Amino acid sequence: MKDTPRGQERLTPRDRLLFTVAFLVPPRFTPDRVRRDRRYRKLDQRRFIAWFLALPLLVYAIFVVSPFLQAFFYSLTDWTGYSATYTFTGLDNYQRMLEDDKFWESLVNSLLLLVLAPLVTLSLGLFLAYMLNVGGRRAGATGGVAGARFYKIVYFFPQVLSIAVIAIIWARIYSPTGLLNEGLGAVGLDSWEREDWMGGDIAVWCVLAVLCWAFVGFYVVLFSAAMSSVPGEIYEAALLDGAGRSVTFFRITLPLTWDTVRTGWIYMGIQALDSFALVDVMVPEHGMDVLPSYLFEKAFRDAQAGYATAIGVALFLVTLVFALVMMLVGRRERIEL
């Protein structure tokens, strides 16, 4: 019979009970027999991790997981949101959602913002950060342009404003007598003026422009911090080899800052999906909807909380799939400097 390695003997029922008690109680109450066992060290490590994570996991379960589970439950009912009674309706809300043209219109608008807002915003942020940090060349060396710090402050300024203030400002700009129409008229483009910038098919593009304007400054600062960690000698070596700005960007800057870009893409995608404030303030009623604004309309204006939570579940799934796709597709081998 093959001997069991020392320290890995099978536990008797009594030892198993003692180790279980030792795992649950504080160390000072640990039985001496268990404390002298060499396997106690591994048990003590696991106990520390378990107790260290117990409270955060409990708080997370109560305030994050529990509301999601409640929302899914209410999506299976006809709850109005204002009464204490409801009837279980099964998957009726989801069937209704699949047949709801307004839901699909809102979903298309949300997906359009989800795809284009990160693409445009991060592209502009990368370009501006690259120009500010590596765009200047003096005496055969690479460096930032003159006044780079001032430009970063200017670009970052929209982040100081709340999203509601930004929405109000741009609602005035897009109004029939706003700055946009006045500017077009001043340069002789009267035919381009519109009375309903925030109505019809063009509304989603106007919201996209505001999203990009509001967040591009944040990514300029974020990517500038990432680029500052790239040694200047790498850029100078590329310059000596005759590499231009575009080659330097795609072969050096982008690979070395890819982790930051991927994280920023996920964050910006979530911001695009959560564009309720912009749409609610800027867009007149029935001008356009995204999933959060349509959810709000059904929950608080039409008193259809059960159906609204079904829309919320759909929004949660879209967000989850987006984050997973970005984490899997954007994964690449880490480059060490």
Coordinates of C-alpha atoms in Angstrom, one line a residue:
M1 CA 0.0 0.0 0.0
K2 CA 1.4 3.4 -1.0
D3 CA 2.1 5.7 1.9
T4 CA 0.4 9.0 2.1
P5 CA 2.8 12.0 2.0
R6 CA 3.6 13.4 5.4
G7 CA 1.2 16.4 6.2
Q8 CA -1.4 15.1 3.8
E9 CA -2.9 12.3 5.9
R10 CA -6.6 11.7 5.6
L11 CA -8.6 13.5 8.3
T12 CA -10.6 11.5 10.7
P13 CA -14.2 12.7 11.4
R14 CA -13.0 14.2 14.7
D15 CA -10.1 16.1 13.0
R16 CA -12.4 17.3 10.3
L17 CA -14.8 18.7 12.9
L18 CA -11.8 20.4 14.7
F19 CA -10.6 22.0 11.5
T20 CA -14.1 23.2 10.6
V21 CA -14.4 24.9 14.1
A22 CA -10.9 26.4 13.6
F23 CA -11.9 27.9 10.3
L24 CA -15.0 29.6 11.8
V25 CA -13.7 30.9 15.1
P26 CA -11.0 33.5 15.7
P27 CA -7.4 32.2 16.0
R28 CA -7.2 32.5 19.8
F29 CA -10.0 30.0 20.1
T30 CA -8.3 27.5 17.8
P31 CA -7.8 24.1 19.6
D32 CA -4.2 23.4 20.4
R33 CA -4.3 20.1 18.5
V34 CA -5.2 21.9 15.3
R35 CA -2.7 24.7 15.9
R36 CA 0.2 22.2 16.1
D37 CA -0.8 20.5 12.9
R38 CA 1.3 21.6 9.9
R39 CA -1.9 21.9 7.8
Y40 CA -3.1 24.6 10.0
R41 CA -0.9 27.2 8.3
K42 CA -2.8 26.8 5.0
L43 CA -6.1 26.8 6.8
D44 CA -5.1 30.0 8.5
Q45 CA -4.4 31.7 5.2
R46 CA -7.7 30.6 3.7
R47 CA -9.5 31.7 6.9
F48 CA -7.9 35.2 6.6
I49 CA -8.9 35.6 3.0
A50 CA -12.5 34.4 3.7
W51 CA -13.0 36.7 6.7
F52 CA -11.3 39.6 4.9
L53 CA -13.7 39.3 1.9
A54 CA -16.8 38.4 3.9
L55 CA -18.0 41.9 4.7
P56 CA -17.3 43.4 1.2
L57 CA -19.0 40.5 -0.5
L58 CA -22.0 40.8 1.9
V59 CA -22.3 44.5 1.1
Y60 CA -22.0 43.8 -2.6
A61 CA -24.6 41.1 -2.5
I62 CA -27.1 43.3 -0.6
F63 CA -26.7 46.5 -2.6
V64 CA -25.7 45.2 -6.1
V65 CA -26.7 41.6 -6.6
S66 CA -30.0 41.8 -4.7
P67 CA -31.4 44.7 -6.7
F68 CA -30.6 42.9 -10.0
L69 CA -32.4 39.8 -8.8
Q70 CA -35.4 41.9 -7.6
A71 CA -35.5 43.6 -11.0
F72 CA -35.6 40.3 -12.8
F73 CA -38.4 39.1 -10.5
Y74 CA -40.5 42.2 -11.1
S75 CA -39.9 41.9 -14.8
L76 CA -42.0 38.8 -14.6
T77 CA -45.0 40.7 -13.1
D78 CA -47.4 43.4 -14.0
W79 CA -46.3 45.7 -11.1
T80 CA -47.1 49.4 -11.6
G81 CA -44.4 50.7 -9.3
Y82 CA -46.9 52.5 -7.1
S83 CA -49.1 49.6 -5.7
A84 CA -48.2 46.9 -3.2
T85 CA -49.9 44.3 -5.3
Y86 CA -48.9 42.6 -8.5
T87 CA -49.7 39.6 -10.6
F88 CA -47.1 37.1 -11.9
T89 CA -47.2 37.1 -15.7
G90 CA -44.3 35.0 -16.6
L91 CA -42.5 36.0 -19.8
D92 CA -45.3 38.3 -21.1
N93 CA -43.2 41.4 -20.6
Y94 CA -40.4 40.0 -22.6
Q95 CA -42.7 38.9 -25.4
R96 CA -44.2 42.3 -25.5
M97 CA -40.7 43.8 -25.6
L98 CA -39.8 41.8 -28.6
E99 CA -43.0 43.1 -30.4
D100 CA -42.5 46.7 -29.3
D101 CA -41.2 48.9 -32.2
K102 CA -40.3 51.7 -29.8
F103 CA -38.1 49.3 -27.9
W104 CA -36.2 48.3 -31.0
E105 CA -35.8 51.9 -32.1
S106 CA -34.4 52.7 -28.6
L107 CA -32.1 49.7 -28.8
V108 CA -30.7 50.7 -32.2
N109 CA -30.0 54.2 -31.0
S110 CA -28.2 52.8 -27.9
L111 CA -26.2 50.4 -30.0
L112 CA -25.3 53.2 -32.4
L113 CA -24.0 55.3 -29.5
L114 CA -22.3 52.2 -28.0
V115 CA -20.3 51.6 -31.2
L116 CA -19.6 55.2 -32.4
A117 CA -19.1 57.1 -29.1
P118 CA -16.1 55.1 -27.9
L119 CA -14.6 54.9 -31.5
V120 CA -14.8 58.7 -32.1
T121 CA -14.0 59.8 -28.5
L122 CA -11.0 57.5 -28.0
S123 CA -9.7 58.2 -31.5
L124 CA -9.8 62.0 -30.8
G125 CA -8.3 61.5 -27.3
L126 CA -5.4 59.4 -28.6
F127 CA -4.7 61.8 -31.5
L128 CA -4.7 64.9 -29.2
A129 CA -2.7 63.2 -26.5
Y130 CA -0.2 62.0 -29.0
M131 CA 0.2 65.4 -30.5
L132 CA 0.5 67.0 -27.1
N133 CA 3.1 64.6 -25.7
V134 CA 5.1 63.4 -28.7
G135 CA 4.1 65.8 -31.5
G136 CA 6.9 68.3 -31.0
R137 CA 10.3 67.6 -32.3
R138 CA 13.3 69.8 -31.5
A139 CA 16.9 69.2 -32.4
G140 CA 16.3 65.6 -33.4
A141 CA 14.4 64.7 -30.2
T142 CA 10.7 64.0 -29.5
G143 CA 8.7 65.9 -27.0
G144 CA 5.5 67.7 -26.2
V145 CA 4.3 70.8 -28.1
A146 CA 4.6 74.2 -26.5
G147 CA 1.8 75.0 -24.1
A148 CA 0.8 71.3 -23.7
R149 CA -0.3 71.8 -20.1
F150 CA -2.6 74.6 -21.0
Y151 CA -4.2 72.6 -23.8
K152 CA -4.9 69.7 -21.4
I153 CA -6.7 72.1 -19.0
V154 CA -8.8 73.4 -21.9
Y155 CA -9.7 69.9 -23.1
F156 CA -10.5 68.7 -19.6
F157 CA -12.8 71.7 -18.8
P158 CA -16.1 69.9 -19.8
Q159 CA -15.3 67.3 -17.1
V160 CA -15.7 70.0 -14.5
L161 CA -19.3 70.5 -15.5
S162 CA -22.1 68.1 -14.6
I163 CA -23.8 66.2 -17.4
A164 CA -27.1 68.1 -16.7
V165 CA -25.3 71.4 -17.2
I166 CA -23.7 70.2 -20.4
A167 CA -27.1 69.0 -21.7
I168 CA -28.7 72.4 -21.0
I169 CA -25.9 74.3 -22.7
W170 CA -26.1 72.1 -25.8
A171 CA -29.9 72.2 -25.8
R172 CA -29.6 76.0 -26.2
I173 CA -27.0 75.6 -28.9
Y174 CA -29.2 73.3 -30.9
S175 CA -32.4 75.4 -30.4
P176 CA -33.9 77.1 -33.5
T177 CA -32.4 80.5 -32.4
G178 CA -29.3 78.9 -30.9
L179 CA -25.6 79.3 -31.7
L180 CA -25.5 76.6 -34.3
N181 CA -28.1 78.1 -36.6
E182 CA -26.7 81.6 -36.0
G183 CA -23.2 80.4 -36.9
L184 CA -24.4 78.7 -40.1
G185 CA -26.2 81.8 -41.1
A186 CA -23.2 84.0 -40.4
V187 CA -21.0 82.0 -42.8
G188 CA -23.7 81.9 -45.5
L189 CA -24.9 78.3 -45.0
D190 CA -28.5 79.3 -44.5
S191 CA -29.7 76.2 -46.3
W192 CA -28.1 74.0 -43.5
E193 CA -30.1 75.6 -40.8
R194 CA -32.7 73.4 -39.1
E195 CA -35.6 74.0 -36.7
D196 CA -35.5 70.5 -35.3
W197 CA -31.8 69.5 -34.7
M198 CA -33.1 67.3 -31.8
G199 CA -35.9 65.7 -33.8
G200 CA -35.9 63.0 -36.4
D201 CA -33.0 60.8 -37.5
I202 CA -30.4 63.5 -36.9
A203 CA -31.1 63.7 -33.2
V204 CA -28.9 60.7 -32.4
W205 CA -26.0 62.2 -34.2
C206 CA -26.4 65.5 -32.2
V207 CA -26.3 63.5 -29.0
L208 CA -23.2 61.6 -30.2
A209 CA -21.4 64.9 -30.8
V210 CA -22.2 66.1 -27.3
L211 CA -21.0 62.8 -25.8
C212 CA -17.7 63.1 -27.6
W213 CA -17.3 66.7 -26.7
A214 CA -18.0 66.0 -23.0
F215 CA -15.6 63.1 -22.6
V216 CA -12.8 63.6 -25.0
G217 CA -10.9 65.8 -22.6
F218 CA -10.9 63.1 -19.9
Y219 CA -9.3 60.7 -22.4
V220 CA -6.7 63.2 -23.5
V221 CA -5.5 63.5 -19.8
L222 CA -5.8 59.7 -19.3
F223 CA -3.8 58.8 -22.5
S224 CA -1.3 61.5 -21.8
A225 CA -0.5 59.9 -18.4
A226 CA -0.1 56.5 -20.2
M227 CA 2.2 58.0 -22.8
S228 CA 4.3 59.7 -20.2
S229 CA 5.4 56.2 -19.0
V230 CA 6.8 55.3 -22.4
P231 CA 10.6 56.0 -22.3
G232 CA 11.6 58.8 -24.6
E233 CA 14.6 56.8 -25.8
I234 CA 12.2 54.5 -27.7
Y235 CA 10.8 57.4 -29.7
E236 CA 14.3 58.8 -30.4
A237 CA 15.5 55.4 -31.6
A238 CA 12.5 55.2 -34.0
L239 CA 13.2 58.7 -35.2
L240 CA 16.8 57.8 -36.0
D241 CA 15.5 54.8 -38.0
G242 CA 13.4 57.2 -40.1
A243 CA 10.0 56.3 -38.6
G244 CA 7.4 59.0 -39.2
R245 CA 4.7 60.1 -36.7
S246 CA 2.1 57.6 -38.0
V247 CA 4.5 54.6 -37.8
T248 CA 5.6 55.7 -34.4
F249 CA 2.1 55.9 -33.2
F250 CA 0.9 52.5 -34.5
R251 CA 4.1 50.6 -33.8
I252 CA 5.1 52.1 -30.4
T253 CA 2.5 54.3 -28.7
L254 CA -0.6 52.3 -29.3
P255 CA 0.8 48.9 -28.3
L256 CA 2.4 50.3 -25.2
T257 CA -0.8 52.0 -24.1
W258 CA -3.2 49.3 -25.2
D259 CA -4.3 48.3 -21.7
T260 CA -5.3 51.9 -21.0
V261 CA -7.1 52.1 -24.3
R262 CA -9.1 48.9 -23.7
T263 CA -10.2 50.1 -20.3
G264 CA -11.1 53.5 -21.6
W265 CA -13.2 51.8 -24.4
I266 CA -15.2 49.8 -21.8
Y267 CA -15.7 52.9 -19.7
M268 CA -16.8 55.1 -22.6
G269 CA -19.1 52.4 -23.9
I270 CA -20.9 52.3 -20.5
Q271 CA -21.1 56.1 -20.6
A272 CA -22.7 55.9 -24.0
L273 CA -25.3 53.4 -22.9
D274 CA -26.0 55.6 -19.8
S275 CA -26.9 58.7 -21.9
F276 CA -30.3 59.2 -20.2
A277 CA -29.5 62.7 -18.9
L278 CA -28.5 64.1 -22.3
V279 CA -31.5 62.6 -24.1
D280 CA -34.0 63.6 -21.3
V281 CA -32.8 67.3 -21.2
M282 CA -31.9 67.9 -24.8
V283 CA -34.4 65.9 -26.8
P284 CA -38.1 67.0 -26.9
E285 CA -40.6 64.3 -26.0
H286 CA -40.8 61.6 -28.7
G287 CA -37.9 63.2 -30.5
M288 CA -35.7 60.1 -29.9
D289 CA -35.2 57.5 -27.2
V290 CA -32.4 55.3 -25.9
L291 CA -33.0 52.3 -23.6
P292 CA -32.5 54.3 -20.3
S293 CA -35.0 57.1 -21.4
Y294 CA -37.5 54.6 -22.7
L295 CA -37.2 52.6 -19.4
F296 CA -37.8 55.9 -17.5
E297 CA -40.9 56.7 -19.6
K298 CA -42.5 53.3 -19.0
A299 CA -41.7 53.2 -15.3
F300 CA -42.6 56.7 -14.1
R301 CA -44.8 58.2 -16.8
D302 CA -46.8 55.2 -17.8
A303 CA -46.7 53.3 -14.4
Q304 CA -45.5 50.1 -16.1
A305 CA -42.7 49.2 -13.7
G306 CA -42.8 45.5 -14.6
Y307 CA -42.3 46.2 -18.3
A308 CA -39.7 48.8 -17.4
T309 CA -37.6 46.3 -15.4
A310 CA -37.8 43.9 -18.4
I311 CA -36.2 46.8 -20.5
G312 CA -33.7 47.2 -17.7
V313 CA -32.8 43.5 -17.9
A314 CA -32.2 43.9 -21.6
L315 CA -30.0 46.9 -21.0
F316 CA -28.0 45.0 -18.4
L317 CA -27.4 42.1 -20.9
V318 CA -26.3 44.5 -23.6
T319 CA -23.8 46.1 -21.1
L320 CA -22.6 42.8 -19.9
V321 CA -22.0 41.4 -23.4
F322 CA -20.2 44.6 -24.5
A323 CA -17.8 44.4 -21.5
L324 CA -17.1 40.7 -22.1
V325 CA -16.5 41.2 -25.8
M326 CA -14.1 44.0 -25.2
M327 CA -12.2 42.1 -22.5
L328 CA -11.9 39.0 -24.8
V329 CA -11.4 40.7 -28.2
G330 CA -9.1 43.4 -26.8
R331 CA -6.9 40.9 -24.9
R332 CA -3.3 40.8 -26.2
E333 CA 0.1 39.9 -24.9
R334 CA 1.4 42.5 -22.4
I335 CA 4.5 44.4 -23.6
E336 CA 7.1 44.9 -20.8
L337 CA 9.5 47.9 -21.0

